[in-house]
Coordinates of C-alpha atoms in Angstrom, one line a residue:
X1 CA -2.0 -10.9 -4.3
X2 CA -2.5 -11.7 -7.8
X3 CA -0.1 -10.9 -10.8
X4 CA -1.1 -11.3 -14.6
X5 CA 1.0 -11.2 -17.4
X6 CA 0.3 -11.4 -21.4
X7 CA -2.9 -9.5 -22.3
X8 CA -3.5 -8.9 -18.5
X9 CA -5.5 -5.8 -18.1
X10 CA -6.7 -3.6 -15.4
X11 CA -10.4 -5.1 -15.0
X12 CA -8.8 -9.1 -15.0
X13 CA -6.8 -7.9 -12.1
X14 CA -9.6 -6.4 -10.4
X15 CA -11.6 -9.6 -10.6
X16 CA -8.4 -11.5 -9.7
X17 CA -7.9 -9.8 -6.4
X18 CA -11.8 -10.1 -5.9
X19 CA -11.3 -13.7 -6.3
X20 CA -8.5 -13.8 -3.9
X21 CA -10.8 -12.1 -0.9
X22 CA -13.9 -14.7 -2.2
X23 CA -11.8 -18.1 -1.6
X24 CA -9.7 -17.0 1.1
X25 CA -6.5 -17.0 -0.5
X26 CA -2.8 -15.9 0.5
X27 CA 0.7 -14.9 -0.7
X28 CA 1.7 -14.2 -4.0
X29 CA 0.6 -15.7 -7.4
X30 CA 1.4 -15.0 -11.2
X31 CA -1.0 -15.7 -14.2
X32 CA -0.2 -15.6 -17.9
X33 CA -3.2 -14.3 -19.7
X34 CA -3.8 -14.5 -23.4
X35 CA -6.8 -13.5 -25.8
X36 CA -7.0 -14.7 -28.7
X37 CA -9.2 -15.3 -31.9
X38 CA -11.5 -18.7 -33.4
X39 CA -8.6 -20.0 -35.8
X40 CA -6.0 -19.7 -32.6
X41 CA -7.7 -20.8 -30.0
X42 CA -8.9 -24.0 -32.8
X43 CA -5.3 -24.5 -33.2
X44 CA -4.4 -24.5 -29.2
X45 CA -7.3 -27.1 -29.0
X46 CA -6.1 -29.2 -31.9
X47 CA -2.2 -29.2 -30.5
X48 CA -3.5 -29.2 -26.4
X49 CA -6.5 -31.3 -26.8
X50 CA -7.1 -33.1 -29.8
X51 CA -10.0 -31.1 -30.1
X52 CA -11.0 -29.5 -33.8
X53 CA -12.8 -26.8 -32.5
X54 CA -13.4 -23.3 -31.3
X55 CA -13.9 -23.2 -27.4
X56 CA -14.4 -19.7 -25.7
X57 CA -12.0 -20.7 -23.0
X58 CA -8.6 -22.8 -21.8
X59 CA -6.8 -23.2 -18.5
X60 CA -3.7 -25.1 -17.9
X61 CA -3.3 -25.4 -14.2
X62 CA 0.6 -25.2 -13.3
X63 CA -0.2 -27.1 -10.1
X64 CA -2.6 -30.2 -9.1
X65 CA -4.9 -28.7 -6.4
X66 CA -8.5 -29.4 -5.0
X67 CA -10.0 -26.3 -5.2
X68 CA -7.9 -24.1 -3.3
X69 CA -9.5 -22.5 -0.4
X70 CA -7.8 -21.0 2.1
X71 CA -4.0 -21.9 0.7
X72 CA -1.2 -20.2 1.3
X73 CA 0.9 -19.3 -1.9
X74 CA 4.7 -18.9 -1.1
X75 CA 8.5 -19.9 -1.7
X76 CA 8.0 -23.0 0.7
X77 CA 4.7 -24.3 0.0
X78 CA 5.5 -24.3 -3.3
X79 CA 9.5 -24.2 -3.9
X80 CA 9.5 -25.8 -7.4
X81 CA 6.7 -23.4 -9.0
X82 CA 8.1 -19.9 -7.0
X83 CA 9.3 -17.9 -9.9
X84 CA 12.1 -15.5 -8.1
X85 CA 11.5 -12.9 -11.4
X86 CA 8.1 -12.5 -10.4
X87 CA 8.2 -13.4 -6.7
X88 CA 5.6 -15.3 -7.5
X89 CA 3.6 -18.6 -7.7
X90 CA 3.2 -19.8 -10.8
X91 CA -0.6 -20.8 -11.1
X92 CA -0.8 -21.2 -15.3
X93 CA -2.2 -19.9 -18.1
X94 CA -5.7 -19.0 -19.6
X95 CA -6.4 -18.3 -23.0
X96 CA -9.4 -16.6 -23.7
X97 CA -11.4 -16.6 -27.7
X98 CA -12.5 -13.0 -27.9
X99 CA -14.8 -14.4 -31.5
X100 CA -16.3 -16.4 -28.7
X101 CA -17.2 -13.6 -26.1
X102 CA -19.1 -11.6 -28.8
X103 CA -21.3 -14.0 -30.3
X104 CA -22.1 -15.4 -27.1
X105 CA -22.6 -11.8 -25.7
X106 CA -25.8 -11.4 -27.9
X107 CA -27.4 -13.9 -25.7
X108 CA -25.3 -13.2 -22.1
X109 CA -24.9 -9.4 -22.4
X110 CA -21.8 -6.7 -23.6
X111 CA -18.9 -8.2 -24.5
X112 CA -16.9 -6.4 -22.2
X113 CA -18.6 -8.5 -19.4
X114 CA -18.5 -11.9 -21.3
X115 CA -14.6 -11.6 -21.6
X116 CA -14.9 -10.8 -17.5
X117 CA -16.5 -13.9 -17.0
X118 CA -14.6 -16.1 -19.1
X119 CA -11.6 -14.9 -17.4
X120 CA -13.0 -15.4 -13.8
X121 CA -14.4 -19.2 -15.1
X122 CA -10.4 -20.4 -16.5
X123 CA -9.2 -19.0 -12.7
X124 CA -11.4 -21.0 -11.0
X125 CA -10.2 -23.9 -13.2
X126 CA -7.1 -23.1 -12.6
X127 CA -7.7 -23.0 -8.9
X128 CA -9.3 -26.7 -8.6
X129 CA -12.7 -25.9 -9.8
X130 CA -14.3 -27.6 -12.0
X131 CA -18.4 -28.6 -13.2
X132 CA -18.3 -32.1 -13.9
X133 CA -21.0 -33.0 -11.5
X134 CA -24.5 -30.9 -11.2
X135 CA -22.6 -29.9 -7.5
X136 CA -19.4 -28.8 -8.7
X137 CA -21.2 -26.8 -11.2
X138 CA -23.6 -25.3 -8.4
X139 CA -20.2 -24.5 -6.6
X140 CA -18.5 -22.9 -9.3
X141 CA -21.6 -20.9 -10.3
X142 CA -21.6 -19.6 -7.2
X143 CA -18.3 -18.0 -7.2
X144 CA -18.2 -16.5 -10.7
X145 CA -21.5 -14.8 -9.3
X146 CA -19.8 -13.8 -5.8
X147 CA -16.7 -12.3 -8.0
X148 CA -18.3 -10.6 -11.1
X149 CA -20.9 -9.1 -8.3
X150 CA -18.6 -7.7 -6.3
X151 CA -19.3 -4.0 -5.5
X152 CA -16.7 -1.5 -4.4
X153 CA -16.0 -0.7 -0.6
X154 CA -13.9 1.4 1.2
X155 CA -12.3 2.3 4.4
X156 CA -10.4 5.4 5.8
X157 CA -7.6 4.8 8.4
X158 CA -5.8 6.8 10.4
X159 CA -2.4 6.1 11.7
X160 CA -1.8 7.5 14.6
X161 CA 1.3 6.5 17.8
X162 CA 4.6 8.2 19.3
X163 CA 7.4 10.0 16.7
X164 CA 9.5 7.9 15.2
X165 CA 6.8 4.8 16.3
X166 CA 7.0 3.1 12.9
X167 CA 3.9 4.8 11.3
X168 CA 5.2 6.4 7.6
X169 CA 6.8 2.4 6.8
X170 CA 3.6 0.7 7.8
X171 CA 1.8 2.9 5.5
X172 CA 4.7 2.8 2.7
X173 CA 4.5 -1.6 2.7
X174 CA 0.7 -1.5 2.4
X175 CA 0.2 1.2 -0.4
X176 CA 3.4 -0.1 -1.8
X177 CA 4.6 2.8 -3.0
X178 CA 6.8 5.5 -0.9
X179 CA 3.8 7.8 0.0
X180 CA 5.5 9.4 3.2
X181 CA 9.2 9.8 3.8
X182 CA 11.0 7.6 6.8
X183 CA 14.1 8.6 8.8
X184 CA 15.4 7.6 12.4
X185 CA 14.3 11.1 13.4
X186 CA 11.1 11.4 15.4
X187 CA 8.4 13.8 14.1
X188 CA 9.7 13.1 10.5
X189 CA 5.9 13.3 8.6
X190 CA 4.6 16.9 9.1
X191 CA 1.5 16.6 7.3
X192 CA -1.5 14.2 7.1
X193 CA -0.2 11.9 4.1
X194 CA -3.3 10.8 2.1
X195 CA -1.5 6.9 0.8
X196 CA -4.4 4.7 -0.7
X197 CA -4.1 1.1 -1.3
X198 CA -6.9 -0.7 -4.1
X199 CA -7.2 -4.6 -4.5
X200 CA -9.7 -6.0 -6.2
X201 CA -13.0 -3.9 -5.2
X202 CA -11.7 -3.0 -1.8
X203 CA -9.7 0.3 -1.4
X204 CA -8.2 1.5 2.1
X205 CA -7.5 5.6 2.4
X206 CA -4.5 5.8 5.1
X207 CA -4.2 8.8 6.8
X208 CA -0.3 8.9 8.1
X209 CA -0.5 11.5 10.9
X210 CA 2.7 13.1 12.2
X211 CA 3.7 11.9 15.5
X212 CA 1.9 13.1 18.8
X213 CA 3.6 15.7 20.7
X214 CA 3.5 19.0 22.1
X215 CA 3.2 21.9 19.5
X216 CA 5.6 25.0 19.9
X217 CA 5.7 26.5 16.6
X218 CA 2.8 26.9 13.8
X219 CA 4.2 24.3 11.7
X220 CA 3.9 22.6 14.9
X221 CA 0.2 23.6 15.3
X222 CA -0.1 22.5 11.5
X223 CA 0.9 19.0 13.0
X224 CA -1.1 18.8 15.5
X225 CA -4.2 20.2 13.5
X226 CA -3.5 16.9 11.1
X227 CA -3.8 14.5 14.2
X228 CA -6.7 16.0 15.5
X229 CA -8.3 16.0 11.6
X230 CA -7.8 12.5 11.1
X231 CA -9.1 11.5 14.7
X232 CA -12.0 13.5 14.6
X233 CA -14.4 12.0 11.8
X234 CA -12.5 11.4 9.0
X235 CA -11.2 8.1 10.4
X236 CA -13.3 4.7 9.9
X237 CA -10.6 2.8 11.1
X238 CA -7.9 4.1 13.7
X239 CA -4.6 2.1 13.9
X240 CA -2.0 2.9 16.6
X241 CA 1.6 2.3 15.9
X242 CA 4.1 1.4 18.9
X243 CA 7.5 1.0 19.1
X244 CA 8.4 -2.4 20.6
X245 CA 11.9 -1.3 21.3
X246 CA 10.6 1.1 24.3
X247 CA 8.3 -1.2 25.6
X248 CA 4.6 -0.3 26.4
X249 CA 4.4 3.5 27.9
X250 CA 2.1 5.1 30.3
X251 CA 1.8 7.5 27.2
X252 CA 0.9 4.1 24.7
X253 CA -1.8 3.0 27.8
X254 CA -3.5 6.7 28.0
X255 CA -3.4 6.9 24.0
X256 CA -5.5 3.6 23.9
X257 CA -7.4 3.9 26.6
X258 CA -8.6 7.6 25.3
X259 CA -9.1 5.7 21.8
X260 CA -11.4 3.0 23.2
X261 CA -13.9 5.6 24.8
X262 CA -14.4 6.1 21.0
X263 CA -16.8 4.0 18.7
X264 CA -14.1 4.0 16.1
X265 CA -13.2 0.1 15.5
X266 CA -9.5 0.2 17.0
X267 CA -6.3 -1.8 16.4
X268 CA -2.5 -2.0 17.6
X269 CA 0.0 -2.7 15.7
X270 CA 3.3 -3.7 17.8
X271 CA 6.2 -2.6 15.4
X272 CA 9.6 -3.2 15.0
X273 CA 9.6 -6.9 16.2
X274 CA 12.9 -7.7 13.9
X275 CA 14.7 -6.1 16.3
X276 CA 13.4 -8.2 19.6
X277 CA 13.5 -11.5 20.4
X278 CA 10.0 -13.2 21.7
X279 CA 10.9 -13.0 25.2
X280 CA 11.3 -9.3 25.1
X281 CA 7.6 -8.9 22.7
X282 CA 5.4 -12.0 24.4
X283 CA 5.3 -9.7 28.0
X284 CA 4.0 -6.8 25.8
X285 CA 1.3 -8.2 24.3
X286 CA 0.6 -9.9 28.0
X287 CA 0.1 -5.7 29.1
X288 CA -2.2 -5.4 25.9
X289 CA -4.3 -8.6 26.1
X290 CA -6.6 -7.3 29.2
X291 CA -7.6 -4.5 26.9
X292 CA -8.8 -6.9 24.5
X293 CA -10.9 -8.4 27.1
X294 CA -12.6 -5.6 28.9
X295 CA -16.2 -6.5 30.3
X296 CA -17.3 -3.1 30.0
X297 CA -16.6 -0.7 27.2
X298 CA -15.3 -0.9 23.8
X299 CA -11.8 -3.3 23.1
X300 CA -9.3 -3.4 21.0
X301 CA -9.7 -5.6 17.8
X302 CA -6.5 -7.2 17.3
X303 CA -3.3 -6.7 18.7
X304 CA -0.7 -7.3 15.3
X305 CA 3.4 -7.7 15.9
X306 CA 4.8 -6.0 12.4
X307 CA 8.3 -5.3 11.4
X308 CA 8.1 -3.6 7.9
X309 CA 12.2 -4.5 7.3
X310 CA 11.1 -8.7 7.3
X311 CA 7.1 -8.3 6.2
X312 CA 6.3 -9.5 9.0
X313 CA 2.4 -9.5 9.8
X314 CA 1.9 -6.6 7.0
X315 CA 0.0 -8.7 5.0
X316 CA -2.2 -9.7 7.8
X317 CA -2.7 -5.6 9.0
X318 CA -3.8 -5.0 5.4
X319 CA -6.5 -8.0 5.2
X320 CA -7.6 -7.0 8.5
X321 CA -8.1 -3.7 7.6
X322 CA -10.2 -4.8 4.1
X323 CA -11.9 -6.3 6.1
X324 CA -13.6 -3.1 7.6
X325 CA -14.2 -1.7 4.3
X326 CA -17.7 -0.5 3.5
X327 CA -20.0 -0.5 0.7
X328 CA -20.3 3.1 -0.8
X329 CA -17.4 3.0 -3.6
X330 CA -13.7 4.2 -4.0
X331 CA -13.5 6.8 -2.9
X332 CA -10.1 7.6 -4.9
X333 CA -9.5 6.0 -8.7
X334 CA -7.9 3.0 -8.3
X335 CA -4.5 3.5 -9.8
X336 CA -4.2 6.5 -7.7
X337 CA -1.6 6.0 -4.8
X338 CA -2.0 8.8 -3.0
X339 CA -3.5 12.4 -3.1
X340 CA -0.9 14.6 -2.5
X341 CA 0.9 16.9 -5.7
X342 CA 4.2 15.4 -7.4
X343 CA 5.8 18.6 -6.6
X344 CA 5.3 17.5 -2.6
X345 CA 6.4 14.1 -2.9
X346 CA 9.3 14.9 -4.6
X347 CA 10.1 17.9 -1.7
X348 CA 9.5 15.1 0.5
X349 CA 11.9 13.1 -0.8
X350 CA 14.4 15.8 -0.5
X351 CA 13.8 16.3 3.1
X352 CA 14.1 12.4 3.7
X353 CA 17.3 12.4 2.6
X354 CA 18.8 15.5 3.9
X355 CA 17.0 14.2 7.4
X356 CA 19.1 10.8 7.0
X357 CA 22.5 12.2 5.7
X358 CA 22.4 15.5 8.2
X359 CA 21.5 13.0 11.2
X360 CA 21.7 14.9 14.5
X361 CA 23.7 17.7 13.0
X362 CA 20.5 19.9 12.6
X363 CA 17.4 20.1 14.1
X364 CA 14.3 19.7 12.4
X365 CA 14.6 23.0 11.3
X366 CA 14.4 21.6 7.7
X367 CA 11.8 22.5 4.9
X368 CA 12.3 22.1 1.3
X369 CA 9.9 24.1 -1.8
X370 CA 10.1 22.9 -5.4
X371 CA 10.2 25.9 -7.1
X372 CA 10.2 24.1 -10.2
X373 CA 9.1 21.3 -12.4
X374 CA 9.9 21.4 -16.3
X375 CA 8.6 17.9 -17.8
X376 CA 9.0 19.4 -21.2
X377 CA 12.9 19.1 -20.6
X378 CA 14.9 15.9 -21.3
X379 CA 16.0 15.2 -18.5
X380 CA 12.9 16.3 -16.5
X381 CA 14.4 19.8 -14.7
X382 CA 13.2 20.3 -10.8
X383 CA 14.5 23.1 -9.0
X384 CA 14.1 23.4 -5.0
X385 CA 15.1 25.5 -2.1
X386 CA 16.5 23.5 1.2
X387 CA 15.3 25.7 3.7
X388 CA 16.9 26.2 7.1
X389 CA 16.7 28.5 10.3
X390 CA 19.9 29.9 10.7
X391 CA 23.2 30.7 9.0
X392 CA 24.9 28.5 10.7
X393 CA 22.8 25.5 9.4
X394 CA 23.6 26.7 5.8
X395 CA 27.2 25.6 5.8
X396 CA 26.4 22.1 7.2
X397 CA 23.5 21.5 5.1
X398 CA 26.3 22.5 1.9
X399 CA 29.1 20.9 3.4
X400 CA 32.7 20.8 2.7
X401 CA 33.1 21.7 -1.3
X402 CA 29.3 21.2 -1.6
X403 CA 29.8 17.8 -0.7
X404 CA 26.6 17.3 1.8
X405 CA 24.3 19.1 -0.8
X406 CA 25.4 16.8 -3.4
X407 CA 25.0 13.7 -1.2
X408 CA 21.4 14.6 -0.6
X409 CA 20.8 15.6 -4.2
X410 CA 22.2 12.3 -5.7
X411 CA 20.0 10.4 -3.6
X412 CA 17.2 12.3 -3.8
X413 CA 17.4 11.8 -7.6
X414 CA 17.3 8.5 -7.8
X415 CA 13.9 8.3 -5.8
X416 CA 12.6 11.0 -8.0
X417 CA 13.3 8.9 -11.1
X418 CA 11.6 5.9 -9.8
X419 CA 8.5 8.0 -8.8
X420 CA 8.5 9.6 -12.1
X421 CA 9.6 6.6 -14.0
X422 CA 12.6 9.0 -15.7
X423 CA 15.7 10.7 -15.9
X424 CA 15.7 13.8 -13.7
X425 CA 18.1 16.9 -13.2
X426 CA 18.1 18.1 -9.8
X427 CA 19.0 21.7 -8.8
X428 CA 19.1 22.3 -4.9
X429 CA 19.7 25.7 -3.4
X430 CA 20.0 25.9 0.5
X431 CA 18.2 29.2 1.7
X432 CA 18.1 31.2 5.4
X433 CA 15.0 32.0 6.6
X434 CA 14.9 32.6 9.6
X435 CA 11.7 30.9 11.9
X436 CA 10.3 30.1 9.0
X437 CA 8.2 27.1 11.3
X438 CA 6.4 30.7 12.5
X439 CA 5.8 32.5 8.9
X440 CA 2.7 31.5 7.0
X441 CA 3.7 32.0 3.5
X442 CA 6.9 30.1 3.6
X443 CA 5.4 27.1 5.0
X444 CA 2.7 27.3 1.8
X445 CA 6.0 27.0 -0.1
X446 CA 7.0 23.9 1.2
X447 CA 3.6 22.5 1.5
X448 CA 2.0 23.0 5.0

């Protein structure tokens, strides 16, 4: 993935991450980008170059490649230009003469699209390209074409697999952002998360379903009604998530095999591999590999070993999944991470936490409402109910002197801060309501 700093802005990074897909590229890499005017960028060439003049554009390659195809950018390919700050290989700077892009965009069209280009032709430099020869000139035209043409594609994917399989985290490390909550409970996403991941012009629409199960309440049905959603056309792309830990299940066999008599392209991601060895994860992907190879009937894609704790593989599940992406347009705007209201997420966030600190103390009898968001105050006031089933729950969820409520609130806080990028006062009130899985209007409260 490409990272720009200086006068970076949100079209450079576009065509950055468009470049990426268009050589083949991998890992992590930083660019300083500066635009500047005639007298600087003489004065750059006069100190860099010994050149008294104006040129439109300058690269200074940090590292001495041959055009980079197919590299791999990371901490031990490239140990003495990783900047730990950025987490990121240093690939160098481009300076770009703005004077320059407007007179020659009389001749080559709007400006807007001239400073585009000039940015896409000092990356290529920078990348081993050059145009010394009439071939190297043919070859760099060629990608500054493939790049600057580029039109927007989409995919929609749903996530489905077992509670507890791993599904929320995969979604979480590919958006990058927390779009749906993650505890060690099973069945912790309730609702069909909408998290949405844009790079360059290729943007993939997740759809994190709740786990499958049997429903027995009608915020159970609600569940269930999400699964069946995603699964029934929404879906482009369908992804099943299993737990490595507990081996391949009948229940993992009958979910694929009822997936492949589907046209829906289908992949498995085998999660959790941090925590076994490969003796324990080769034997599982031996019981996979057959339906990879069917003679008859649709197979799965690729089978992808993941563990979202080391990164493992999550960079390969989402260039696989660009891959699949379709011409048509975003279908979300691209700095959009998802398409659920703040006032969710941050009743999400709640429940993560009182799911992790309450542990096996209550049953999943938890809902929390935001009753209240006041942006106007400093700090940013939120007010929301902790919802539980019985009496009894009440006192655990509050704790000794209010210390559980706190716990969760504190915590909760924090993640609310980051998402809202400032300070927040948060105001938790646990309520009773009884069977409130079963009544319609509370579960609107929460969200459902």
């Amino acid at each position: 993935m490409l990272k720009l700093t200086g006068d970076a802005s949100s079209a450079f990074l576009r065509l950055g991450n468009i470049a990426y897909d268009v050589l083949g590229l991998k890992g992590d890499v930083s660019v300083d980008v500066e635009i500047i005017d005639d007298a600087q960028m003489k004065e750059l060439n006069n100190d860099t170059r010994g050149v008294d003049k104006a040129t439109d554009v300058l690269s200074y390659p940090a590292l001495d490649i041959d055009t980079c195809s197919e590299l791999v950018f990371d901490r031990s390919s490239y140990p003495d230009d990783y900047d730990p700050m950025q987490k990121a290989v240093v690939l160098g700077e481009i300076a770009i003469n703005r004077d320059a892009a407007e007179r020659q965009a009389k001749e080559y069209g709007t400006g807007e699209r001239e400073i585009n280009y000039l940015f896409v032709h000092g990356l290529l430099h920078i990348l081993g390209y050059d145009h010394m020869t009439d071939a190297d000139k043919a070859r760099m035209r060629e990608k500054e074409e493939l790049i600057l043409g580029a039109k927007d594609k989409s995919v929609v994917v749903a996530v489905i697999g077992r509670p507890n399989a791993g599904k929320s985290s995969i979604v979480n490390a590919i958006v990058g952002e927390k779009v749906s909550i993650v505890s060690p409970k099973p069945q912790t996403t309730r609702d069909r998360i909408t998290g949405i991941c844009t790079e360059g012009n290729k943007q993939i629409v997740f759809l994190d379903t709740p786990g499958m199960f049997k429903p027995r309440t009608k915020l159970d049905e609600h569940m269930e009604k999400s699964v069946k959603s995603s699964l029934g056309g929404d879906a482009d792309v369908v992804v099943i998530v299993l737990d490595c830990t507990k081996g391949i299940t009948e229940d993992d066999k009958k979910l694929i095999a009822d997936r492949l008599s589907f046209k829906t392209p289908l992949y498995v991601v085998l999660n959790k591999t941090d925590l076994k060895g490969y003796a324990d994860i080769y034997p599982m992907l031996e019981i996979l590999s057959p339906y990879m190879q069917r003679k008859e009937g649709r197979t799965i894609k690729e089978v992808i070993p993941t563990s979202c704790k080391t990164g493992r593989n999550i960079e390969l599940l989402k260039t696989v999944l660009k891959s699949e992406c379709k011409d048509g347009g975003f279908l979300f705007p691209e700095d959009e991470y998802t398409d659920r209201p703040i006032k969710f997420i941050m009743g999400e966030i709640v429940r993560e936490k009182a799911l992790l600190f309450l542990q096996d103390e209550i049953p999943h009898g938890v809902g929390v409402a935001v009753m209240s968001v006041d942006e106007s105050a400093t700090p940013i006031r939120i007010s929301a109910d902790v919802i539980v089933d019985k009496k009894s729950h009440k006192q655990i969820v509050i704790g000794d002197d209010g210390a559980m409520i706190k716990r969760i609130g504190a915590a909760a806080r924090r993640d609310i801060e980051q998402l809202v990028d400032n300070k927040v006062f948060l105001e938790l009130f646990v309520k009773v309501r009884p069977g409130w899985r079963d009544k319609a209007s509370i579960m609107r409260d929460v969200g459902y």
